[in-house]
Short mmCIF file of C-alpha atoms and ligand atoms in Angstrom, two decimals:
data_model
loop_
_atom_site.label_atom_id
_atom_site.label_comp_id
_atom_site.label_asym_id
_atom_site.label_seq_id
_atom_site.Cartn_x
_atom_site.Cartn_y
_atom_site.Cartn_z
CA UNK A 1 -28.70 9.73 31.17
CA UNK A 2 -29.76 8.59 27.76
CA UNK A 3 -29.65 10.73 24.82
CA UNK A 4 -33.19 10.83 23.22
CA UNK A 5 -31.48 11.24 19.62
CA UNK A 6 -30.82 7.37 20.29
CA UNK A 7 -34.62 6.92 20.27
CA UNK A 8 -35.03 7.97 17.32
CA UNK A 9 -34.96 6.03 14.25
CA UNK A 10 -32.22 7.59 12.34
CA UNK A 11 -29.18 5.40 12.13
CA UNK A 12 -26.83 7.58 14.15
CA UNK A 13 -22.84 7.04 14.36
CA UNK A 14 -22.46 6.66 17.52
CA UNK A 15 -19.76 8.96 18.72
CA UNK A 16 -20.89 11.43 17.08
CA UNK A 17 -23.62 11.82 19.73
CA UNK A 18 -22.89 14.72 21.93
CA UNK A 19 -25.41 16.59 24.26
CA UNK A 20 -24.21 20.25 25.19
CA UNK A 21 -26.02 22.99 26.61
CA UNK A 22 -28.96 20.88 26.26
CA UNK A 23 -29.03 20.60 22.67
CA UNK A 24 -27.75 16.96 21.06
CA UNK A 25 -25.71 16.78 18.21
CA UNK A 26 -25.12 13.65 16.10
CA UNK A 27 -24.44 12.48 12.61
CA UNK A 28 -26.85 10.20 10.88
CA UNK A 29 -25.78 7.78 7.78
CA UNK A 30 -28.47 7.79 4.86
CA UNK A 31 -28.83 6.92 1.20
CA UNK A 32 -27.76 10.48 0.65
CA UNK A 33 -24.52 10.58 2.80
CA UNK A 34 -24.33 10.95 6.42
CA UNK A 35 -27.05 14.12 7.71
CA UNK A 36 -26.37 16.75 10.86
CA UNK A 37 -29.16 15.86 13.49
CA UNK A 38 -30.04 17.97 16.11
CA UNK A 39 -32.35 18.17 18.56
CA UNK A 40 -33.06 21.13 20.75
CA UNK A 41 -35.90 21.98 23.41
CA UNK A 42 -38.84 23.82 21.21
CA UNK A 43 -38.36 27.21 22.60
CA UNK A 44 -34.21 27.52 21.22
CA UNK A 45 -32.93 29.73 18.96
CA UNK A 46 -30.12 27.95 18.80
CA UNK A 47 -31.57 25.91 15.71
CA UNK A 48 -32.33 28.39 13.65
CA UNK A 49 -28.36 28.60 12.96
CA UNK A 50 -28.99 25.59 10.50
CA UNK A 51 -30.64 25.04 7.72
CA UNK A 52 -32.30 21.53 7.70
CA UNK A 53 -35.87 20.11 8.04
CA UNK A 54 -37.61 20.50 11.12
CA UNK A 55 -40.08 18.13 12.89
CA UNK A 56 -41.61 17.30 16.21
CA UNK A 57 -39.87 14.95 18.55
CA UNK A 58 -41.45 14.18 21.22
CA UNK A 59 -41.70 17.67 23.27
CA UNK A 60 -38.55 18.84 21.57
CA UNK A 61 -38.09 20.07 17.88
CA UNK A 62 -36.00 17.36 15.18
CA UNK A 63 -33.67 19.08 13.05
CA UNK A 64 -31.98 17.38 10.37
CA UNK A 65 -29.50 18.87 7.29
CA UNK A 66 -27.02 18.12 4.51
CA UNK A 67 -23.31 18.70 5.95
CA UNK A 68 -23.55 21.81 4.35
CA UNK A 69 -20.74 24.24 4.30
CA UNK A 70 -23.54 26.98 6.56
CA UNK A 71 -24.13 23.95 8.79
CA UNK A 72 -20.37 23.38 9.54
CA UNK A 73 -20.34 26.87 10.37
CA UNK A 74 -23.12 26.75 12.39
CA UNK A 75 -21.96 23.34 14.23
CA UNK A 76 -18.19 24.97 14.99
CA UNK A 77 -19.97 28.23 16.55
CA UNK A 78 -22.54 26.14 19.08
CA UNK A 79 -19.85 23.32 19.67
CA UNK A 80 -16.72 25.29 20.85
CA UNK A 81 -13.74 22.01 20.09
CA UNK A 82 -14.50 22.31 16.97
CA UNK A 83 -12.93 25.51 16.32
CA UNK A 84 -9.34 25.50 15.47
CA UNK A 85 -6.75 27.10 17.64
CA UNK A 86 -2.98 27.78 18.55
CA UNK A 87 -1.45 25.04 19.76
CA UNK A 88 1.85 27.18 20.94
CA UNK A 89 4.93 24.76 21.34
CA UNK A 90 2.99 21.43 21.88
CA UNK A 91 4.01 19.05 20.33
CA UNK A 92 2.20 18.43 17.05
CA UNK A 93 1.19 16.69 14.26
CA UNK A 94 -0.77 17.79 10.75
CA UNK A 95 -2.78 15.29 8.88
CA UNK A 96 -3.80 16.37 5.80
CA UNK A 97 -6.74 14.65 3.92
CA UNK A 98 -6.52 15.57 0.18
CA UNK A 99 -9.70 13.52 -0.23
CA UNK A 100 -11.73 15.58 2.83
CA UNK A 101 -13.00 11.92 4.25
CA UNK A 102 -10.19 10.75 5.85
CA UNK A 103 -10.42 12.77 9.66
CA UNK A 104 -11.84 9.93 11.06
CA UNK A 105 -9.46 7.56 10.75
CA UNK A 106 -6.81 10.40 11.99
CA UNK A 107 -8.86 10.95 15.13
CA UNK A 108 -9.24 7.30 15.64
CA UNK A 109 -5.28 6.63 15.65
CA UNK A 110 -4.73 10.05 17.54
CA UNK A 111 -6.68 9.26 19.91
CA UNK A 112 -4.40 7.04 21.88
CA UNK A 113 -2.04 10.11 22.62
CA UNK A 114 -4.33 12.76 23.87
CA UNK A 115 -3.07 15.35 25.27
CA UNK A 116 0.80 14.39 24.12
CA UNK A 117 0.68 15.26 20.74
CA UNK A 118 -1.64 17.55 19.27
CA UNK A 119 -3.13 17.00 16.08
CA UNK A 120 -3.75 19.27 12.97
CA UNK A 121 -6.53 17.65 10.91
CA UNK A 122 -7.19 20.71 8.23
CA UNK A 123 -4.00 20.92 6.36
CA UNK A 124 -3.17 21.75 3.29
CA UNK A 125 -1.55 23.94 0.55
CA UNK A 126 -2.55 26.18 -2.30
CA UNK A 127 -0.72 23.80 -4.49
CA UNK A 128 -2.60 20.81 -3.22
CA UNK A 129 -6.20 22.65 -2.58
CA UNK A 130 -5.05 23.93 -6.35
CA UNK A 131 -4.34 20.30 -7.93
CA UNK A 132 -7.59 18.50 -6.11
CA UNK A 133 -10.06 21.46 -6.98
CA UNK A 134 -10.76 21.86 -3.28
CA UNK A 135 -11.05 25.85 -1.27
CA UNK A 136 -9.40 26.86 2.21
CA UNK A 137 -13.64 26.19 3.53
CA UNK A 138 -13.56 23.20 2.26
CA UNK A 139 -10.58 21.94 3.73
CA UNK A 140 -11.93 23.29 6.89
CA UNK A 141 -15.53 22.13 6.73
CA UNK A 142 -14.53 18.58 6.23
CA UNK A 143 -12.10 18.46 8.69
CA UNK A 144 -14.68 19.35 11.02
CA UNK A 145 -17.35 17.12 9.73
CA UNK A 146 -14.55 14.22 10.37
CA UNK A 147 -14.08 15.43 14.04
CA UNK A 148 -17.73 16.47 14.46
CA UNK A 149 -18.62 12.62 13.40
CA UNK A 150 -15.69 10.32 15.79
CA UNK A 151 -16.55 13.41 18.70
CA UNK A 152 -12.93 14.26 19.25
CA UNK A 153 -12.89 17.19 21.68
CA UNK A 154 -9.15 17.82 22.29
CA UNK A 155 -7.47 20.54 21.13
CA UNK A 156 -6.89 20.78 17.67
CA UNK A 157 -5.15 23.40 15.42
CA UNK A 158 -5.45 24.23 11.39
CA UNK A 159 -2.65 24.35 9.09
CA UNK A 160 -2.96 27.01 5.87
CA UNK A 161 0.21 25.64 3.88
CA UNK A 162 2.52 26.83 1.95
CA UNK A 163 1.21 30.43 1.39
CA UNK A 164 2.78 31.71 -0.69
CA UNK A 165 1.25 35.02 -1.42
CA UNK A 166 -0.99 37.86 0.72
CA UNK A 167 -4.43 36.58 -1.59
CA UNK A 168 -3.27 33.18 0.11
CA UNK A 169 -3.61 34.63 3.56
CA UNK A 170 -7.00 36.15 3.17
CA UNK A 171 -8.71 33.20 1.79
CA UNK A 172 -7.35 31.38 4.62
CA UNK A 173 -8.21 33.51 7.10
CA UNK A 174 -11.66 33.37 6.39
CA UNK A 175 -12.18 29.79 6.57
CA UNK A 176 -10.95 29.98 10.14
CA UNK A 177 -7.00 28.15 9.53
CA UNK A 178 -4.94 29.02 12.57
CA UNK A 179 -1.60 28.25 11.47
CA UNK A 180 -0.49 30.30 8.86
CA UNK A 181 2.71 29.02 6.99
CA UNK A 182 4.55 31.25 5.03
CA UNK A 183 6.63 29.97 2.41
CA UNK A 184 8.89 32.31 0.70
CA UNK A 185 10.60 29.72 -1.24
CA UNK A 186 10.45 31.66 -4.35
CA UNK A 187 12.52 34.62 -3.10
CA UNK A 188 15.36 31.73 -2.26
CA UNK A 189 18.53 32.56 -4.33
CA UNK A 190 19.60 28.86 -4.83
CA UNK A 191 22.96 29.53 -6.58
CA UNK A 192 24.50 31.72 -4.03
CA UNK A 193 26.29 28.48 -2.18
CA UNK A 194 29.11 28.87 -5.07
CA UNK A 195 29.38 33.25 -5.84
CA UNK A 196 32.64 34.30 -5.29
CA UNK A 197 33.06 37.37 -2.83
CA UNK A 198 32.67 39.74 -4.96
CA UNK A 199 29.56 38.22 -6.64
CA UNK A 200 28.08 38.36 -2.93
CA UNK A 201 28.59 41.56 -2.46
CA UNK A 202 27.24 43.35 -5.81
CA UNK A 203 24.70 40.89 -4.88
CA UNK A 204 24.15 42.24 -1.42
CA UNK A 205 24.06 45.54 -2.96
CA UNK A 206 20.55 45.06 -4.33
CA UNK A 207 18.84 43.46 -1.12
CA UNK A 208 16.64 45.55 -0.25
CA UNK A 209 17.68 48.24 2.26
CA UNK A 210 16.51 47.21 5.71
CA UNK A 211 18.33 43.70 4.68
CA UNK A 212 21.62 44.90 4.36
CA UNK A 213 24.37 44.01 5.88
CA UNK A 214 25.63 46.99 7.83
CA UNK A 215 21.45 47.01 9.05
CA UNK A 216 22.10 43.45 10.33
CA UNK A 217 24.84 43.82 12.56
CA UNK A 218 25.53 40.37 12.51
CA UNK A 219 29.55 40.90 10.69
CA UNK A 220 31.67 39.15 12.66
CA UNK A 221 29.35 37.99 15.73
CA UNK A 222 30.21 34.16 17.14
CA UNK A 223 26.94 32.84 18.92
CA UNK A 224 27.21 29.51 21.34
CA UNK A 225 24.74 26.78 21.27
CA UNK A 226 25.07 24.86 24.54
CA UNK A 227 28.04 22.71 23.02
CA UNK A 228 28.41 24.66 19.49
CA UNK A 229 29.77 28.04 18.08
CA UNK A 230 28.80 29.61 14.87
CA UNK A 231 30.93 32.43 13.31
CA UNK A 232 29.26 34.57 10.57
CA UNK A 233 32.25 35.36 9.16
CA UNK A 234 31.84 37.49 6.38
CA UNK A 235 31.94 34.99 3.21
CA UNK A 236 29.51 33.28 5.70
CA UNK A 237 27.48 35.88 6.60
CA UNK A 238 27.23 36.57 2.53
CA UNK A 239 26.03 33.67 1.58
CA UNK A 240 23.26 33.55 4.02
CA UNK A 241 22.52 36.84 3.13
CA UNK A 242 22.22 36.44 -0.24
CA UNK A 243 20.48 33.18 -0.12
CA UNK A 244 17.65 34.53 2.12
CA UNK A 245 17.27 38.15 2.49
CA UNK A 246 14.79 38.50 -0.28
CA UNK A 247 12.87 35.75 1.22
CA UNK A 248 13.00 37.00 5.06
CA UNK A 249 11.93 40.87 2.97
CA UNK A 250 8.95 38.56 1.87
CA UNK A 251 8.15 37.07 5.45
CA UNK A 252 8.32 40.03 7.05
CA UNK A 253 5.18 41.93 3.96
CA UNK A 254 3.61 38.52 4.92
CA UNK A 255 3.12 38.54 8.22
CA UNK A 256 2.06 42.39 8.85
CA UNK A 257 -0.27 41.45 6.39
CA UNK A 258 -1.66 39.02 8.30
CA UNK A 259 -1.10 41.15 11.55
CA UNK A 260 -3.45 43.74 10.01
CA UNK A 261 -5.99 41.60 8.31
CA UNK A 262 -6.67 39.01 11.40
CA UNK A 263 -7.43 41.76 14.66
CA UNK A 264 -8.74 39.18 17.01
CA UNK A 265 -8.69 36.21 15.09
CA UNK A 266 -5.75 33.89 16.89
CA UNK A 267 -2.83 32.71 15.24
CA UNK A 268 0.40 31.10 14.81
CA UNK A 269 3.40 31.41 12.26
CA UNK A 270 5.39 28.67 10.84
CA UNK A 271 8.09 29.32 8.29
CA UNK A 272 8.87 26.79 5.58
CA UNK A 273 12.48 27.31 3.96
CA UNK A 274 11.91 23.16 3.21
CA UNK A 275 11.65 23.38 -0.38
CA UNK A 276 14.68 24.92 -1.16
CA UNK A 277 17.92 23.28 -3.17
CA UNK A 278 20.39 23.19 -0.75
CA UNK A 279 20.21 22.52 2.88
CA UNK A 280 19.39 24.75 5.49
CA UNK A 281 23.05 25.56 6.98
CA UNK A 282 23.08 26.33 10.98
CA UNK A 283 24.86 29.83 9.71
CA UNK A 284 21.66 30.13 7.46
CA UNK A 285 19.32 29.23 10.46
CA UNK A 286 20.95 31.86 12.61
CA UNK A 287 21.20 34.43 10.08
CA UNK A 288 17.21 33.82 9.12
CA UNK A 289 16.68 33.78 13.24
CA UNK A 290 18.33 36.72 14.37
CA UNK A 291 17.08 39.10 10.75
CA UNK A 292 12.99 37.74 11.53
CA UNK A 293 13.45 38.66 15.49
CA UNK A 294 15.57 41.82 14.12
CA UNK A 295 12.36 42.63 11.80
CA UNK A 296 9.83 41.74 14.72
CA UNK A 297 8.43 38.49 13.19
CA UNK A 298 6.99 36.13 15.64
CA UNK A 299 6.69 32.88 15.02
CA UNK A 300 6.06 29.34 16.30
CA UNK A 301 7.62 26.63 14.28
CA UNK A 302 10.71 26.72 11.51
CA UNK A 303 10.71 24.20 8.79
CA UNK A 304 14.65 24.33 7.73
CA UNK A 305 15.49 21.98 4.59
CA UNK A 306 17.53 19.57 6.56
CA UNK A 307 20.28 17.50 4.65
CA UNK A 308 19.31 13.66 3.11
CA UNK A 309 16.36 13.46 1.23
CA UNK A 310 12.43 13.89 2.39
CA UNK A 311 10.96 12.09 -0.35
CA UNK A 312 7.15 12.22 -0.51
CA UNK A 313 5.94 8.92 0.92
CA UNK A 314 9.05 6.68 1.78
CA UNK A 315 10.95 6.38 4.43
CA UNK A 316 14.14 9.17 5.27
CA UNK A 317 16.94 8.56 2.47
CA UNK A 318 20.90 9.22 3.53
CA UNK A 319 23.18 8.41 6.78
CA UNK A 320 20.27 8.63 10.15
CA UNK A 321 23.55 9.94 11.79
CA UNK A 322 24.26 12.25 9.66
CA UNK A 323 20.34 13.78 9.93
CA UNK A 324 21.04 13.50 13.67
CA UNK A 325 24.27 15.80 14.16
CA UNK A 326 22.63 18.64 11.52
CA UNK A 327 19.32 18.45 13.51
CA UNK A 328 20.96 18.67 16.67
CA UNK A 329 22.68 21.59 16.16
CA UNK A 330 19.16 23.17 14.89
CA UNK A 331 17.26 22.03 17.58
CA UNK A 332 19.71 23.76 19.80
CA UNK A 333 19.69 27.01 17.64
CA UNK A 334 15.76 26.73 17.75
CA UNK A 335 15.43 26.89 21.73
CA UNK A 336 17.99 29.92 22.38
CA UNK A 337 16.56 32.00 19.58
CA UNK A 338 13.01 30.73 20.18
CA UNK A 339 11.81 28.57 21.23
CA UNK A 340 9.60 27.49 18.65
CA UNK A 341 9.10 24.12 17.09
CA UNK A 342 10.69 22.16 14.07
CA UNK A 343 9.23 21.71 11.34
CA UNK A 344 9.61 18.23 9.40
CA UNK A 345 8.01 18.89 6.14
CA UNK A 346 6.89 15.39 4.29
CA UNK A 347 7.28 14.19 7.12
CA UNK A 348 5.08 11.24 6.35
CA UNK A 349 6.62 7.78 6.51
CA UNK A 350 10.28 8.94 8.10
CA UNK A 351 10.41 6.20 10.70
CA UNK A 352 14.18 5.97 10.79
CA UNK A 353 14.21 9.47 11.82
CA UNK A 354 10.89 9.95 14.29
CA UNK A 355 12.45 9.00 17.55
CA UNK A 356 15.75 11.39 16.90
CA UNK A 357 14.02 14.20 15.88
CA UNK A 358 11.33 13.53 18.80
CA UNK A 359 14.40 13.38 21.33
CA UNK A 360 17.10 15.70 19.27
CA UNK A 361 14.18 18.90 19.79
CA UNK A 362 12.42 18.05 23.15
CA UNK A 363 9.94 17.73 22.23
CA UNK A 364 9.43 20.97 20.10
CA UNK A 365 8.29 19.42 17.25
CA UNK A 366 5.62 19.36 14.09
CA UNK A 367 5.83 16.80 11.78
CA UNK A 368 3.42 17.48 8.23
CA UNK A 369 2.17 14.56 6.43
CA UNK A 370 -0.64 14.45 3.57
CA UNK A 371 -0.12 12.34 0.85
CA UNK A 372 0.41 9.49 2.85
CA UNK A 373 -3.48 8.99 3.52
CA UNK A 374 -4.36 9.21 -0.25
CA UNK A 375 -2.29 6.15 -0.56
CA UNK A 376 -4.44 4.53 2.53
CA UNK A 377 -7.40 5.26 0.57
CA UNK A 378 -5.54 3.77 -2.63
CA UNK A 379 -4.34 0.40 -0.65
CA UNK A 380 -8.14 0.57 0.32
CA UNK A 381 -9.46 0.56 -3.07
CA UNK A 382 -6.37 -2.30 -3.65
CA UNK A 383 -8.63 -4.45 -1.28
CA UNK A 384 -12.09 -3.88 -2.55
CA UNK A 385 -11.87 -3.20 -6.60
CA UNK A 386 -8.63 -4.62 -8.23
CA UNK A 387 -10.07 -3.52 -11.64
CA UNK A 388 -10.21 0.44 -10.26
CA UNK A 389 -6.73 0.36 -9.08
CA UNK A 390 -5.13 -1.25 -12.07
CA UNK A 391 -7.08 1.39 -14.31
CA UNK A 392 -5.57 4.50 -11.56
CA UNK A 393 -2.03 2.61 -11.64
CA UNK A 394 -1.58 2.08 -15.48
CA UNK A 395 -2.92 5.56 -15.63
CA UNK A 396 -0.24 6.98 -12.82
CA UNK A 397 2.44 5.60 -14.85
CA UNK A 398 1.58 7.43 -18.07
CA UNK A 399 1.29 10.58 -15.86
CA UNK A 400 4.58 9.90 -13.73
CA UNK A 401 6.87 11.70 -15.81
CA UNK A 402 5.32 14.40 -16.45
CA UNK A 403 4.01 14.96 -12.68
CA UNK A 404 7.09 14.28 -11.08
CA UNK A 405 8.40 17.45 -11.99
CA UNK A 406 7.56 19.84 -9.25
CA UNK A 407 8.63 17.22 -6.83
CA UNK A 408 12.09 15.95 -5.34
CA UNK A 409 11.59 11.73 -6.21
CA UNK A 410 13.92 9.30 -7.52
CA UNK A 411 11.09 6.99 -8.27
CA UNK A 412 11.99 5.00 -11.25
CA UNK A 413 9.09 3.86 -13.96
CA UNK A 414 11.32 0.69 -15.00
CA UNK A 415 11.37 -0.48 -10.87
CA UNK A 416 7.94 -0.40 -10.17
CA UNK A 417 5.95 -3.59 -10.44
CA UNK A 418 4.25 -4.18 -14.07
CA UNK A 419 0.25 -4.32 -13.63
CA UNK A 420 0.37 -7.80 -15.80
CA UNK A 421 2.22 -9.29 -12.85
CA UNK A 422 0.71 -7.88 -9.54
CA UNK A 423 -0.91 -10.46 -7.73
CA UNK A 424 -0.81 -8.30 -4.52
CA UNK A 425 -2.93 -5.13 -5.20
CA UNK A 426 -2.27 -3.90 -1.44
CA UNK A 427 1.02 -4.45 -1.32
CA UNK A 428 1.50 -2.75 -4.46
CA UNK A 429 0.97 0.05 -1.93
CA UNK A 430 4.51 -1.20 0.16
CA UNK A 431 6.77 -0.52 -2.90
CA UNK A 432 8.90 2.49 -2.97
CA UNK A 433 8.78 3.12 -6.54
CA UNK A 434 5.45 2.33 -6.69
CA UNK A 435 4.64 5.14 -3.37
CA UNK A 436 6.23 7.80 -5.35
CA UNK A 437 4.64 7.08 -9.09
CA UNK A 438 0.82 6.86 -7.16
CA UNK A 439 2.09 9.68 -4.75
CA UNK A 440 2.95 12.38 -7.25
CA UNK A 441 0.10 11.43 -9.76
CA UNK A 442 -2.88 11.93 -7.20
CA UNK A 443 -3.75 15.43 -8.92
CA UNK A 444 -4.20 14.07 -12.33
CA UNK A 445 -5.94 11.34 -10.75
CA UNK A 446 -8.38 13.31 -8.97
CA UNK A 447 -9.40 15.82 -11.72
CA UNK A 448 -8.65 13.46 -15.07
CA UNK A 449 -11.71 13.62 -17.22
CA UNK A 450 -13.23 10.51 -19.55
CA UNK A 451 -14.64 12.48 -22.29
CA UNK A 452 -13.54 16.13 -21.18
CA UNK A 453 -17.01 16.17 -19.12
CA UNK A 454 -17.39 13.28 -16.23
CA UNK A 455 -14.65 13.08 -13.93
CA UNK A 456 -12.58 9.55 -14.93
CA UNK A 457 -11.96 8.22 -11.22
CA UNK A 458 -12.58 10.59 -8.79
CA UNK A 459 -16.56 9.72 -8.44
CA UNK A 460 -15.46 5.91 -8.20
CA UNK A 461 -12.72 6.29 -5.74
CA UNK A 462 -15.03 8.86 -3.33
CA UNK A 463 -18.11 6.27 -3.88
CA UNK A 464 -16.52 2.90 -2.69
CA UNK A 465 -14.26 4.89 -0.07
CA UNK A 466 -17.52 5.84 1.35
CA UNK A 467 -18.94 2.26 1.32
CA UNK A 468 -15.90 0.88 2.57
CA UNK A 469 -15.84 3.76 5.22
CA UNK A 470 -14.79 1.69 8.32
CA UNK A 471 -11.59 -0.27 6.25
CA UNK A 472 -10.44 2.72 5.49
CA UNK A 473 -10.34 4.20 8.51
CA UNK A 474 -8.86 1.30 10.04
CA UNK A 475 -5.82 1.17 7.45
CA UNK A 476 -6.00 5.13 8.45
CA UNK A 477 -5.63 4.13 12.00
CA UNK A 478 -2.90 0.87 11.78
CA UNK A 479 -0.99 3.55 9.48
CA UNK A 480 -0.54 6.56 11.66
CA UNK A 481 -0.20 5.05 15.10
CA UNK A 482 2.73 3.77 13.62
CA UNK A 483 3.84 7.51 13.21
CA UNK A 484 2.35 8.30 16.29
CA UNK A 485 3.62 6.11 18.35
CA UNK A 486 7.57 7.45 17.96
CA UNK A 487 6.73 10.47 19.55
CA UNK A 488 4.75 9.17 22.13
CA UNK A 489 7.05 7.56 23.92
CA UNK A 490 9.94 10.23 23.59
CA UNK A 491 8.00 12.49 25.87
ZN1 ZN B 1 7.01 21.84 2.96
#
């Protein structure tokens, strides 16, 4: 039966129309932006959950409402597939969206691998939220609207990324996130590798009592992982303990807090150690996993700091064979201690390692991407408004030396194309240095004000993307198909 909504004179996004329990829902475009429309039998109370204008249509009631937080929440309550869930051990892929309008493009890309790779559309670290001035609830709601617009009905997760404090947990829990990525990076001792044995002993004594050597029961233990043997002799164990002991204690505090406040809300936990200076050695991994287990933590994925360089928005830098060798051991450890997934952070554009990542983990894999969707937004702007992209690029070059600080990147300003020489602006988005420069300056670009009041770029960026939405979605779809294909081929 044809949905009755289509006989209204509303301009509906066709993929959004859905009939569920005798009520029709859809998203309609209007000069003021997309609007929620709901058509329901007259006597139903379901419409009371929404805010908007009601009118009679045939023998039904038609409600037209804004894309508000209130309506997003009501929509999630009525259409259960819009609610994020815990994705478990399924191969999963995170597509963070700093601008809040990329999800329809992500959905289109993921559609071809539906049922094999499970998407996370709402994914943002607290750092990204601070830089873009968004709240966890906005991140969640933007993803909800995008999923609804494209009519995606598969399982979805929602990743509250790089949480550092219990306040971070509380804010993300209320917003409905289901994957809590705990980042104890601030508690990692990055210099333990070069400490002397006596210095290590001293530091070990300063760990919380429940983290000290005697409690671990690990001294001298040998672990066998398939072909590989790892022995925790005194120097190896002490280095791992000093490096990660306080971090593990912090994870325990965070997870206990999460369990306490989550009550019936279902959730899963990722532990991320990827933002440390030195790679996580296999012995470190064994220590971390056994300690977390001893202390009663359950987790679904772990992000070690792998060997090589994982820079933002560009391919893996390093020896792919060395990465594979390192990964093989980490994957074996994850299978034996869990199984749990290995998580690849700064995971976008790492085309040269996706096949081995999928192979070696046997699909117990998660990948996180975020800024690469912002770069596709800039590619869209480059194709439609050269004045604006030129201005953004010049500003990004000015900001680069300051903004690069919290990132591991090797771009150099003098290697990036000079503005006056550029003729192919979309092509700029394929150049290594320019990509990194544009990538790390997103926060400055999105929040920069002209004359201290009006946002200098943000409104223009959003307006161009909104009026060229099909092009933006198409760029995202192409870009993410390239990411997802290697994972779907290896299942
Ligand atoms: Zn990370």
